[in-house]
Short mmCIF file of C-alpha atoms and ligand atoms in Angstrom, two decimals:
data_model
loop_
_atom_site.label_atom_id
_atom_site.label_comp_id
_atom_site.label_asym_id
_atom_site.label_seq_id
_atom_site.Cartn_x
_atom_site.Cartn_y
_atom_site.Cartn_z
CA UNK A 282 -85.77 -85.09 32.45
CA UNK A 283 -84.96 -88.74 31.70
CA UNK A 284 -81.31 -89.82 31.68
CA UNK A 285 -79.55 -89.92 28.33
CA UNK A 286 -78.74 -93.58 28.97
CA UNK A 287 -80.13 -95.63 31.79
CA UNK A 288 -79.16 -99.23 32.54
CA UNK A 289 -81.09 -101.11 35.18
CA UNK A 290 -80.43 -104.49 36.77
CA UNK A 291 -78.12 -105.63 34.00
CA UNK A 292 -76.99 -109.23 34.34
CA UNK A 293 -74.56 -111.25 32.27
CA UNK A 294 -72.98 -114.68 32.61
CA UNK A 295 -70.46 -116.58 30.54
CA UNK A 296 -71.17 -120.25 31.09
CA UNK A 297 -71.33 -120.82 34.83
CA UNK A 298 -69.59 -117.52 35.66
CA UNK A 299 -71.85 -114.61 36.44
CA UNK A 300 -69.93 -111.48 35.45
CA UNK A 301 -72.52 -108.72 36.04
CA UNK A 302 -74.97 -108.72 38.93
CA UNK A 303 -77.93 -106.34 38.68
CA UNK A 304 -75.82 -103.38 37.59
CA UNK A 305 -77.40 -99.92 37.38
CA UNK A 306 -75.77 -97.07 35.50
CA UNK A 307 -77.14 -93.64 34.58
CA UNK A 308 -75.53 -91.25 32.15
CA UNK A 309 -76.85 -87.70 31.84
CA UNK A 310 -76.56 -85.37 28.86
CA UNK A 311 -73.28 -83.47 28.90
CA UNK A 312 -71.80 -85.69 31.59
CA UNK A 313 -68.34 -87.20 31.63
CA UNK A 314 -68.98 -90.31 33.69
CA UNK A 315 -66.07 -92.44 34.87
CA UNK A 316 -66.68 -96.19 34.92
CA UNK A 317 -64.12 -97.61 37.30
CA UNK A 318 -63.15 -100.99 38.65
CA UNK A 319 -60.22 -103.35 39.04
CA UNK A 320 -59.14 -105.56 36.15
CA UNK A 321 -61.89 -108.06 35.49
CA UNK A 322 -64.56 -106.07 37.39
CA UNK A 323 -66.84 -106.13 34.35
CA UNK A 324 -66.42 -102.66 32.81
CA UNK A 325 -65.79 -103.87 29.25
CA UNK A 326 -68.55 -106.45 29.49
CA UNK A 327 -71.05 -103.75 30.48
CA UNK A 328 -69.86 -101.51 27.64
CA UNK A 329 -70.02 -104.36 25.14
CA UNK A 330 -73.64 -104.85 26.09
CA UNK A 331 -74.55 -101.26 25.31
CA UNK A 332 -72.42 -101.39 22.13
CA UNK A 333 -74.40 -104.40 20.91
CA UNK A 334 -71.43 -106.78 20.99
CA UNK A 335 -72.89 -108.90 23.81
CA UNK A 336 -76.53 -109.43 24.69
CA UNK A 337 -77.57 -109.01 28.29
CA UNK A 338 -79.21 -111.90 30.13
CA UNK A 339 -81.52 -109.61 32.09
CA UNK A 340 -82.20 -105.95 32.83
CA UNK A 341 -83.37 -102.95 30.83
CA UNK A 342 -81.72 -100.27 28.75
CA UNK A 343 -83.38 -96.92 28.16
CA UNK A 344 -82.23 -94.08 25.97
CA UNK A 345 -83.85 -90.77 26.91
CA UNK A 346 -86.64 -92.65 28.64
CA UNK A 347 -87.32 -95.08 25.81
CA UNK A 348 -86.83 -98.77 26.31
CA UNK A 349 -84.42 -100.20 23.71
CA UNK A 350 -83.30 -103.70 22.98
CA UNK A 351 -79.86 -103.43 21.42
CA UNK A 352 -79.32 -106.29 19.03
CA UNK A 353 -76.06 -105.57 17.17
CA UNK A 354 -73.21 -103.03 16.92
CA UNK A 355 -74.97 -101.43 13.93
CA UNK A 356 -78.14 -101.11 15.95
CA UNK A 357 -76.24 -99.52 18.87
CA UNK A 358 -74.78 -96.98 16.44
CA UNK A 359 -78.21 -96.14 15.09
CA UNK A 360 -79.31 -95.57 18.69
CA UNK A 361 -76.49 -93.04 19.00
CA UNK A 362 -73.97 -95.14 20.94
CA UNK A 363 -70.35 -95.24 19.77
CA UNK A 364 -67.25 -96.77 21.28
CA UNK A 365 -63.81 -95.26 20.70
CA UNK A 366 -61.54 -98.27 21.00
CA UNK A 367 -57.87 -98.14 21.88
CA UNK A 368 -57.04 -99.76 18.58
CA UNK A 369 -58.17 -97.16 16.08
CA UNK A 370 -59.89 -98.27 12.91
CA UNK A 371 -58.80 -95.58 10.46
CA UNK A 372 -57.36 -95.84 6.95
CA UNK A 373 -53.94 -94.14 7.12
CA UNK A 374 -53.80 -93.38 3.36
CA UNK A 375 -57.10 -91.48 3.45
CA UNK A 376 -57.60 -87.89 4.54
CA UNK A 377 -59.35 -86.82 7.71
CA UNK A 378 -62.55 -86.03 5.79
CA UNK A 379 -62.48 -89.33 3.87
CA UNK A 380 -62.07 -91.25 7.10
CA UNK A 381 -64.88 -89.39 8.83
CA UNK A 382 -67.28 -90.17 5.98
CA UNK A 383 -65.86 -93.59 5.13
CA UNK A 384 -68.58 -96.08 4.31
CA UNK A 385 -71.02 -93.37 3.29
CA UNK A 386 -69.61 -92.78 -0.20
CA UNK A 387 -71.84 -93.34 -3.26
CA UNK A 388 -71.30 -96.64 -5.03
CA UNK A 389 -71.79 -95.47 -8.65
CA UNK A 390 -70.20 -92.84 -10.86
CA UNK A 391 -67.01 -90.75 -10.74
CA UNK A 392 -68.96 -87.49 -10.75
CA UNK A 393 -70.95 -88.34 -7.68
CA UNK A 394 -67.79 -89.67 -6.00
CA UNK A 395 -65.96 -86.37 -6.52
CA UNK A 396 -68.98 -84.51 -5.24
CA UNK A 397 -68.99 -86.78 -2.22
CA UNK A 398 -65.35 -85.94 -1.55
CA UNK A 399 -65.91 -82.21 -1.54
CA UNK A 400 -69.08 -82.67 0.52
CA UNK A 401 -67.09 -84.75 3.02
CA UNK A 402 -64.55 -81.93 3.38
CA UNK A 403 -67.30 -79.36 3.83
CA UNK A 404 -69.17 -81.39 6.42
CA UNK A 405 -65.99 -82.29 8.30
CA UNK A 406 -65.00 -78.63 8.42
CA UNK A 407 -68.45 -77.79 9.77
CA UNK A 408 -68.00 -80.35 12.55
CA UNK A 409 -64.51 -79.04 13.31
CA UNK A 410 -65.92 -75.52 13.57
CA UNK A 411 -68.88 -76.60 15.66
CA UNK A 412 -66.64 -78.32 18.19
CA UNK A 413 -63.78 -75.83 17.85
CA UNK A 414 -61.24 -78.46 16.91
CA UNK A 415 -58.04 -77.52 15.07
CA UNK A 416 -57.45 -80.08 12.32
CA UNK A 417 -57.11 -79.93 8.54
CA UNK A 418 -59.76 -82.08 6.79
CA UNK A 419 -57.27 -82.63 3.91
CA UNK A 420 -54.47 -84.07 6.10
CA UNK A 421 -53.59 -87.72 5.53
CA UNK A 422 -54.51 -89.61 8.68
CA UNK A 423 -51.27 -91.65 8.60
CA UNK A 424 -49.33 -88.44 9.10
CA UNK A 425 -51.25 -87.36 12.18
CA UNK A 426 -50.19 -88.01 15.76
CA UNK A 427 -52.00 -90.75 17.70
CA UNK A 428 -53.85 -88.05 19.63
CA UNK A 429 -55.09 -86.40 16.43
CA UNK A 430 -56.10 -89.78 15.01
CA UNK A 431 -58.19 -90.35 18.07
CA UNK A 432 -59.92 -87.02 17.45
CA UNK A 433 -60.72 -88.27 13.91
CA UNK A 434 -62.39 -91.33 15.47
CA UNK A 435 -64.41 -89.03 17.69
CA UNK A 436 -65.41 -86.91 14.68
CA UNK A 437 -66.51 -90.05 12.92
CA UNK A 438 -68.73 -90.95 15.83
CA UNK A 439 -70.32 -87.51 16.11
CA UNK A 440 -70.82 -87.33 12.35
CA UNK A 441 -73.13 -90.32 12.89
CA UNK A 442 -75.08 -88.36 15.48
CA UNK A 443 -73.72 -90.28 18.44
CA UNK A 444 -75.10 -89.04 21.72
CA UNK A 445 -73.22 -91.49 23.92
CA UNK A 446 -69.47 -91.95 23.50
CA UNK A 447 -67.61 -94.68 25.32
CA UNK A 448 -63.89 -94.01 25.67
CA UNK A 449 -61.80 -96.96 26.78
CA UNK A 450 -58.48 -95.81 28.25
CA UNK A 451 -58.28 -93.02 25.69
CA UNK A 452 -55.02 -91.55 26.98
CA UNK A 453 -53.06 -94.81 27.29
CA UNK A 454 -50.85 -93.95 24.33
CA UNK A 455 -51.03 -90.16 24.39
CA UNK A 456 -48.38 -87.67 25.46
CA UNK A 457 -49.22 -85.12 28.16
CA UNK A 458 -49.85 -82.42 25.54
CA UNK A 459 -52.11 -84.71 23.50
CA UNK A 460 -54.02 -85.66 26.63
CA UNK A 461 -54.73 -81.99 27.28
CA UNK A 462 -55.91 -81.54 23.70
CA UNK A 463 -58.19 -84.55 24.04
CA UNK A 464 -59.61 -83.09 27.24
CA UNK A 465 -60.44 -79.88 25.40
CA UNK A 466 -62.31 -81.90 22.77
CA UNK A 467 -64.13 -83.80 25.54
CA UNK A 468 -65.19 -80.53 27.18
CA UNK A 469 -66.47 -79.26 23.87
CA UNK A 470 -68.50 -82.45 23.29
CA UNK A 471 -69.83 -82.13 26.80
CA UNK A 472 -70.98 -78.56 26.24
CA UNK A 473 -73.04 -79.77 23.26
CA UNK A 474 -74.86 -82.31 25.42
CA UNK A 475 -73.00 -85.47 24.40
CA UNK A 476 -72.61 -87.96 27.25
CA UNK A 477 -69.23 -89.62 27.71
CA UNK A 478 -68.45 -92.85 29.53
CA UNK A 479 -64.80 -92.67 30.46
CA UNK A 480 -62.89 -95.85 31.41
CA UNK A 481 -59.42 -95.37 32.84
CA UNK A 482 -57.10 -96.63 35.54
CA UNK A 483 -55.47 -93.21 35.94
CA UNK A 484 -57.03 -91.51 38.90
CA UNK A 485 -55.35 -88.15 38.30
CA UNK A 486 -57.15 -87.91 34.96
CA UNK A 487 -60.44 -88.97 36.39
CA UNK A 488 -60.30 -86.21 38.95
CA UNK A 489 -59.43 -83.76 36.17
CA UNK A 490 -61.98 -84.58 33.48
CA UNK A 491 -64.89 -86.55 34.97
CA UNK A 492 -67.83 -85.13 36.86
CA UNK A 493 -69.46 -88.34 38.01
CA UNK A 494 -68.24 -91.86 38.88
CA UNK A 495 -69.65 -95.35 39.02
CA UNK A 496 -67.48 -98.05 40.54
CA UNK A 497 -67.77 -101.78 39.94
CA UNK A 498 -66.26 -104.52 42.02
CA UNK A 499 -66.62 -108.17 41.00
CA UNK A 500 -69.48 -107.27 38.67
CA UNK A 501 -71.47 -105.31 41.27
CA UNK A 502 -71.88 -101.58 41.62
CA UNK A 503 -70.20 -100.55 44.86
CA UNK A 504 -70.53 -96.77 44.64
CA UNK A 505 -71.76 -93.92 42.49
CA UNK A 506 -71.90 -90.16 42.80
CA UNK A 507 -70.44 -86.79 41.81
CA UNK A 508 -66.64 -86.73 41.60
CA UNK A 509 -66.43 -84.15 44.41
CA UNK A 510 -67.52 -86.86 46.82
CA UNK A 511 -64.70 -89.17 45.77
CA UNK A 512 -61.15 -88.74 46.98
CA UNK A 513 -58.60 -91.08 45.39
CA UNK A 514 -58.54 -93.04 48.63
CA UNK A 515 -62.30 -93.56 48.53
CA UNK A 516 -62.20 -94.63 44.87
CA UNK A 517 -59.49 -97.18 45.64
CA UNK A 518 -61.39 -98.48 48.62
CA UNK A 519 -64.57 -98.97 46.55
CA UNK A 520 -62.58 -100.68 43.81
CA UNK A 521 -60.45 -103.06 45.82
CA UNK A 522 -62.60 -103.37 48.92
CA UNK A 523 -59.94 -102.21 51.36
CA UNK A 524 -57.80 -99.23 52.16
CA UNK A 525 -54.36 -99.13 50.66
CA UNK A 526 -51.83 -97.79 53.11
CA UNK A 527 -48.62 -98.16 51.21
CA UNK A 528 -49.29 -97.69 47.53
CA UNK A 529 -45.55 -97.37 46.86
CA UNK A 530 -43.13 -99.50 48.91
CA UNK A 531 -40.91 -96.59 49.98
CA UNK A 532 -38.08 -98.77 51.21
CA UNK A 533 -34.42 -97.80 50.85
CA UNK A 534 -32.30 -99.84 48.45
CA UNK A 535 -28.59 -100.33 48.68
CA UNK A 536 -27.29 -100.57 45.14
CA UNK A 537 -24.34 -102.92 44.62
CA UNK A 538 -21.92 -103.36 41.71
CA UNK A 539 -22.63 -102.15 38.22
CA UNK A 540 -24.19 -105.06 36.31
CA UNK A 541 -24.92 -103.44 32.95
CA UNK A 542 -23.14 -100.55 31.33
CA UNK A 543 -24.03 -98.76 28.11
CA UNK A 544 -21.31 -96.83 26.33
CA UNK A 545 -22.29 -94.41 23.57
CA UNK A 546 -25.14 -96.47 22.15
CA UNK A 547 -26.20 -95.16 18.74
CA UNK A 548 -29.23 -95.93 16.62
CA UNK A 549 -29.58 -93.86 13.51
CA UNK A 550 -32.32 -91.31 13.84
CA UNK A 551 -33.49 -92.74 17.19
CA UNK A 552 -30.75 -92.81 19.82
CA UNK A 553 -27.70 -90.65 20.15
CA UNK A 554 -24.67 -91.46 22.29
CA UNK A 555 -26.58 -93.03 25.14
CA UNK A 556 -24.38 -93.90 28.10
CA UNK A 557 -25.62 -95.16 31.44
CA UNK A 558 -24.94 -97.79 34.04
CA UNK A 559 -27.29 -99.92 36.10
CA UNK A 560 -26.44 -101.48 39.43
CA UNK A 561 -27.63 -104.57 41.22
CA UNK A 562 -30.34 -103.87 43.73
CA UNK A 563 -31.63 -100.57 42.39
CA UNK A 564 -34.67 -99.38 40.49
CA UNK A 565 -33.86 -96.91 37.74
CA UNK A 566 -36.54 -95.02 35.87
CA UNK A 567 -36.21 -93.88 32.30
CA UNK A 568 -38.61 -91.06 31.70
CA UNK A 569 -39.43 -89.34 28.46
CA UNK A 570 -42.39 -88.27 26.40
CA UNK A 571 -43.68 -90.70 23.83
CA UNK A 572 -41.07 -91.16 21.09
CA UNK A 573 -38.12 -89.85 23.13
CA UNK A 574 -36.33 -93.16 22.55
CA UNK A 575 -36.85 -94.97 25.83
CA UNK A 576 -38.66 -98.01 24.45
CA UNK A 577 -36.15 -98.29 21.57
CA UNK A 578 -33.33 -98.26 24.08
CA UNK A 579 -34.83 -101.15 26.01
CA UNK A 580 -35.38 -103.12 22.80
CA UNK A 581 -31.68 -102.74 21.99
CA UNK A 582 -30.66 -103.89 25.47
CA UNK A 583 -32.84 -106.95 24.96
CA UNK A 584 -31.49 -107.69 21.48
CA UNK A 585 -34.87 -107.15 19.87
CA UNK A 586 -33.28 -104.35 17.81
CA UNK A 587 -29.66 -103.77 16.88
CA UNK A 588 -27.65 -100.67 17.75
CA UNK A 589 -25.62 -98.96 15.00
CA UNK A 590 -22.77 -98.22 17.39
CA UNK A 591 -21.55 -98.27 20.97
CA UNK A 592 -20.74 -100.98 23.45
CA UNK A 593 -22.59 -102.95 26.11
CA UNK A 594 -20.79 -104.30 29.14
CA UNK A 595 -22.63 -106.92 31.13
CA UNK A 596 -21.27 -108.24 34.43
CA UNK A 597 -17.89 -106.66 33.65
CA UNK A 598 -17.48 -108.11 30.14
CA UNK A 599 -18.15 -106.53 26.75
CA UNK A 600 -21.06 -108.39 25.18
CA UNK A 601 -22.82 -108.57 21.86
CA UNK A 602 -26.54 -108.82 22.39
CA UNK A 603 -27.84 -109.57 18.92
CA UNK A 604 -31.00 -111.47 19.80
CA UNK A 605 -33.46 -111.86 22.68
CA UNK A 606 -31.95 -115.32 23.25
CA UNK A 607 -28.52 -113.73 23.72
CA UNK A 608 -30.06 -111.24 26.17
CA UNK A 609 -31.79 -113.99 28.11
CA UNK A 610 -28.53 -115.93 28.39
CA UNK A 611 -27.06 -112.81 30.03
CA UNK A 612 -29.95 -112.81 32.49
CA UNK A 613 -31.82 -109.93 30.86
CA UNK A 614 -35.62 -109.93 30.56
CA UNK A 615 -37.85 -107.39 28.86
CA UNK A 616 -41.51 -106.84 29.62
CA UNK A 617 -42.65 -105.00 26.52
CA UNK A 618 -45.36 -102.46 25.95
CA UNK A 619 -47.06 -104.55 23.31
CA UNK A 620 -47.83 -107.24 25.76
CA UNK A 621 -50.87 -108.52 23.94
CA UNK A 622 -49.15 -108.95 20.59
CA UNK A 623 -45.89 -110.27 21.90
CA UNK A 624 -46.87 -112.21 24.91
CA UNK A 625 -49.65 -114.79 24.98
CA UNK A 626 -50.81 -118.09 23.54
CA UNK A 627 -54.48 -117.35 23.72
CA UNK A 628 -55.83 -120.88 23.80
CA UNK A 629 -53.64 -121.93 26.74
CA UNK A 630 -54.26 -121.30 30.42
CA UNK A 631 -52.41 -118.88 32.66
CA UNK A 632 -50.27 -121.67 34.14
CA UNK A 633 -48.90 -122.67 30.73
CA UNK A 634 -48.50 -119.10 29.55
CA UNK A 635 -46.58 -118.07 32.62
CA UNK A 636 -44.18 -121.01 32.62
CA UNK A 637 -43.46 -121.52 28.91
CA UNK A 638 -40.45 -119.19 28.78
CA UNK A 639 -38.81 -120.65 31.86
CA UNK A 640 -39.52 -124.29 31.10
CA UNK A 641 -36.14 -125.59 32.35
CA UNK A 642 -37.09 -124.54 35.85
CA UNK A 643 -40.17 -126.70 35.62
CA UNK A 644 -38.73 -129.83 34.06
CA UNK A 645 -37.32 -132.85 35.81
CA UNK A 646 -35.15 -135.03 33.57
CA UNK A 647 -36.76 -133.54 30.51
CA UNK A 648 -40.31 -134.04 31.73
CA UNK A 649 -42.59 -131.20 32.65
CA UNK A 650 -43.31 -131.13 36.35
CA UNK A 651 -46.98 -130.21 36.27
CA UNK A 652 -47.26 -129.92 40.04
CA UNK A 653 -44.43 -127.39 40.15
CA UNK A 654 -45.96 -125.45 37.25
CA UNK A 655 -49.30 -125.31 39.02
CA UNK A 656 -47.80 -124.21 42.36
CA UNK A 657 -45.67 -121.47 40.89
CA UNK A 658 -48.47 -120.22 38.63
CA UNK A 659 -50.81 -120.15 41.62
CA UNK A 660 -48.29 -118.16 43.61
CA UNK A 661 -48.00 -115.53 40.87
CA UNK A 662 -51.74 -115.41 40.32
CA UNK A 663 -52.01 -114.46 44.00
CA UNK A 664 -49.05 -112.08 43.97
CA UNK A 665 -50.35 -110.19 40.95
CA UNK A 666 -53.95 -110.54 42.01
CA UNK A 667 -54.97 -112.10 38.69
CA UNK A 668 -58.68 -112.66 38.45
CA UNK A 669 -59.49 -115.88 36.63
CA UNK A 670 -61.98 -118.72 36.82
CA UNK A 671 -59.16 -121.31 36.86
CA UNK A 672 -55.49 -121.76 36.01
CA UNK A 673 -56.34 -123.75 32.85
CA UNK A 674 -58.97 -121.27 31.64
CA UNK A 675 -57.82 -120.02 28.18
CA UNK A 676 -56.28 -116.58 28.61
CA UNK A 677 -58.28 -115.28 25.65
CA UNK A 678 -61.25 -114.97 28.00
CA UNK A 679 -59.40 -112.92 30.61
CA UNK A 680 -59.91 -109.18 30.85
CA UNK A 681 -57.21 -107.02 29.21
CA UNK A 682 -55.57 -106.08 32.47
CA UNK A 683 -55.47 -109.65 33.69
CA UNK A 684 -53.84 -110.79 30.44
CA UNK A 685 -51.15 -108.19 31.01
CA UNK A 686 -50.54 -109.51 34.48
CA UNK A 687 -50.07 -113.05 33.14
CA UNK A 688 -47.35 -111.78 30.80
CA UNK A 689 -45.68 -109.85 33.57
CA UNK A 690 -45.73 -113.00 35.69
CA UNK A 691 -44.15 -114.95 32.83
CA UNK A 692 -41.14 -112.67 32.69
CA UNK A 693 -40.71 -112.35 36.40
CA UNK A 694 -40.58 -116.14 36.50
CA UNK A 695 -37.53 -116.35 34.25
CA UNK A 696 -35.43 -115.27 37.29
CA UNK A 697 -33.53 -112.62 35.40
CA UNK A 698 -30.74 -110.51 36.93
CA UNK A 699 -31.72 -107.45 34.94
CA UNK A 700 -35.39 -106.74 34.42
CA UNK A 701 -36.32 -104.16 31.81
CA UNK A 702 -39.92 -103.03 31.81
CA UNK A 703 -41.62 -100.76 29.33
CA UNK A 704 -44.82 -99.10 30.61
CA UNK A 705 -45.31 -101.97 33.07
CA UNK A 706 -48.64 -100.85 34.49
CA UNK A 707 -50.45 -99.60 31.40
CA UNK A 708 -54.00 -100.94 31.58
CA UNK A 709 -53.42 -102.43 35.01
CA UNK A 710 -55.69 -101.51 37.89
CA UNK A 711 -54.60 -99.56 40.89
CA UNK A 712 -54.61 -102.47 43.35
CA UNK A 713 -52.48 -104.64 41.11
CA UNK A 714 -50.20 -101.71 40.30
CA UNK A 715 -49.35 -101.42 43.94
CA UNK A 716 -48.70 -105.18 44.09
CA UNK A 717 -46.36 -104.86 41.13
CA UNK A 718 -44.48 -101.97 42.74
CA UNK A 719 -44.00 -104.02 45.88
CA UNK A 720 -42.87 -107.01 43.85
CA UNK A 721 -40.29 -104.92 41.98
CA UNK A 722 -39.11 -103.47 45.27
CA UNK A 723 -38.69 -106.96 46.64
CA UNK A 724 -36.74 -107.99 43.53
CA UNK A 725 -34.44 -104.99 44.00
CA UNK A 726 -33.83 -106.17 47.56
CA UNK A 727 -32.89 -109.54 46.03
CA UNK A 728 -30.15 -107.70 44.09
CA UNK A 729 -31.89 -107.58 40.73
CA UNK A 730 -31.34 -104.50 38.60
CA UNK A 731 -34.70 -103.03 37.61
CA UNK A 732 -35.05 -100.56 34.77
CA UNK A 733 -38.46 -99.05 34.09
CA UNK A 734 -39.30 -96.93 31.08
CA UNK A 735 -42.55 -95.17 31.78
CA UNK A 736 -44.45 -92.08 30.75
CA UNK A 737 -46.35 -92.16 34.05
CA UNK A 738 -44.56 -89.50 36.11
CA UNK A 739 -46.25 -90.54 39.29
CA UNK A 740 -44.95 -94.09 39.01
CA UNK A 741 -41.44 -92.91 38.20
CA UNK A 742 -41.40 -90.57 41.19
CA UNK A 743 -42.93 -93.06 43.57
CA UNK A 744 -40.82 -96.08 42.73
CA UNK A 745 -37.40 -95.24 41.32
CA UNK A 746 -34.13 -94.62 43.16
CA UNK A 747 -32.96 -92.40 40.34
CA UNK A 748 -34.32 -91.24 37.01
CA UNK A 749 -32.68 -90.86 33.63
CA UNK A 750 -34.57 -88.41 31.46
CA UNK A 751 -34.61 -88.79 27.69
CA UNK A 752 -35.27 -86.12 25.13
CA UNK A 753 -35.03 -86.73 21.37
CA UNK A 754 -32.97 -89.91 21.69
CA UNK A 755 -30.52 -88.66 24.32
CA UNK A 756 -30.28 -88.99 28.06
CA UNK A 757 -30.24 -85.33 28.95
CA UNK A 758 -30.38 -85.51 32.73
CA UNK A 759 -30.14 -87.78 35.71
CA UNK A 760 -31.91 -86.93 38.96
CA UNK A 761 -32.07 -88.75 42.27
CA UNK A 762 -35.36 -89.65 43.91
CA UNK A 763 -34.81 -86.84 46.41
CA UNK A 764 -34.37 -84.21 43.69
CA UNK A 765 -37.08 -85.48 41.34
CA UNK A 766 -40.38 -83.66 40.99
CA UNK A 767 -43.11 -83.62 38.34
CA UNK A 768 -42.09 -80.12 37.25
CA UNK A 769 -38.40 -80.98 36.92
CA UNK A 770 -39.04 -84.19 34.99
CA UNK A 771 -41.50 -82.50 32.64
CA UNK A 772 -39.16 -79.56 32.04
CA UNK A 773 -36.36 -81.86 30.98
CA UNK A 774 -38.59 -84.24 29.04
CA UNK A 775 -40.18 -81.42 27.06
CA UNK A 776 -36.84 -79.80 26.26
CA UNK A 777 -37.63 -76.67 28.29
CA UNK A 778 -34.63 -77.30 30.56
CA UNK A 779 -31.19 -78.01 29.18
CA UNK A 780 -28.95 -81.02 29.68
CA UNK A 781 -26.91 -81.43 32.85
CA UNK A 782 -24.23 -83.15 30.80
CA UNK A 783 -24.75 -86.73 31.99
CA UNK A 784 -22.99 -89.66 30.42
CA UNK A 785 -21.63 -92.71 32.12
N1 ATP B 1008 -66.16 -113.81 26.14
C1 ATP B 1008 -65.91 -114.15 27.42
N2 ATP B 1008 -65.95 -115.43 27.83
C2 ATP B 1008 -65.72 -115.77 29.12
N3 ATP B 1008 -65.42 -114.88 30.10
C3 ATP B 1008 -65.36 -113.59 29.75
C4 ATP B 1008 -65.59 -113.14 28.40
N4 ATP B 1008 -65.45 -111.79 28.36
C5 ATP B 1008 -65.15 -111.41 29.62
N5 ATP B 1008 -65.09 -112.48 30.45
C6 ATP B 1008 -64.80 -112.45 31.90
O1 ATP B 1008 -65.58 -111.42 32.46
C7 ATP B 1008 -64.88 -110.79 33.53
C8 ATP B 1008 -64.95 -109.29 33.36
O2 ATP B 1008 -64.13 -108.91 32.25
P1 ATP B 1008 -64.14 -107.43 31.66
O3 ATP B 1008 -63.30 -107.48 30.42
O4 ATP B 1008 -65.52 -106.94 31.56
O5 ATP B 1008 -63.36 -106.67 32.83
P2 ATP B 1008 -62.83 -105.17 32.87
O6 ATP B 1008 -63.42 -104.57 34.10
O7 ATP B 1008 -63.10 -104.49 31.59
O8 ATP B 1008 -61.26 -105.40 33.11
P3 ATP B 1008 -59.92 -104.62 32.52
O9 ATP B 1008 -59.72 -103.41 33.38
O10 ATP B 1008 -58.85 -105.64 32.80
O11 ATP B 1008 -60.14 -104.38 31.08
C9 ATP B 1008 -63.47 -111.35 33.53
O12 ATP B 1008 -63.34 -112.26 34.60
C10 ATP B 1008 -63.35 -112.07 32.21
O13 ATP B 1008 -62.56 -113.23 32.38
#
């Protein structure tokens, strides 16, 4: 039987840079096929070719044995190929059914429009039944969770008879429970013969949901086969080209004086009586499910949002942090989750982007020291393993993960005393993650206070000296690295285990 989708010898260049080199990829019916590779390896470029967003320079594409020449996104859709992007394209004011059948409504006449609406509900319900998905076709999409909204996107794709679904980091913004629900939907699609190309940097998920892997490195396929043949170690080796002995640094820190103290921080409806203290030279994790208040807390500490009550004490003095500028003058930096929106000037190169925020460091008598800028940028490009054609190359052309690394580099360069990070490795490949963990460890040894809010349990357990766990806007427990385990963290974070009465 021919493969559902077969790519052979695909090549693609942008200007002088060849991005894909004779890449082969075969997707079978009912397969969940992981497409893996470090940031910049070429995964998105390959997917954009099958989605009709880019045209290939060479190679062939076959769908169920038939040669196709995909010319546009519309054409790819008609061939049964759909991409579920991270940024969803739904209309929040419309119902589930209206969103699924959006764009297919009749143009003329109220009568036929009303008929269309009831037809849309009927057809959506039929799809929900067919795939055994629990969702009300009448619900307004804006009121659904992100996980449910993603399911609506999937329904939209299958309503158009998609046979190939590309999912790009589908769980990046999902809670653990939503991830499990998504996996159930994926299994149901799989059982009906739909093929899924699954892109993710989370190896635990890949082992759980995928049955086949293809790995790219620098635009070349380095390995392919059933998931059973791939341990995490082997996957990493194929991705980064070497073994990784010490993924986490695992060095002991010796925390010094308290540098930042939070006393009863309140934010109406979001945070309740949050007290904590952070010391020089330690890495503290803040763990909670999505919406537990951890990112809001960091925004308040950085002055991006204002608290409604409570007190902050920085370096022994009560302080008012009412703007990011005020935070920066106290030596506080925040690497946010929305790195793309908040972080880059797309037309500028990585050197400029990384050094803009810490310009004083790179100026001599008011003039920019271009040599210094270049040297420091180069150093961080190496440290963070940023893949780019050149330091001046506009960051808009970098892969998503590499853009994130540039922003991370920018903040690390401001030489802060207190570094707050929200989901610091989301979208970042495994090799670079490890580099970042080692860098943060080194910064802790240089007496910086590091605070990481993350929903990645593995990262919290592997990196942090102690963990504060948030549930519904409160810190309900504090556990040391020695005590922490996935089960314990999840029990607290889900509310199944009660508070240990922390505070202070
Ligand atoms: N439109 C473009 N113009 C120039 N270069 C591009 C363009 N799109 C992608 N590239 C380059 O192609 C390479 C591969 O990028 P791609 O986005 O395919 O990587 P990826 O494997 O999806 O990475 P990530 O995990 O970071 O998303 C990168 O070096 C990127 O700079």
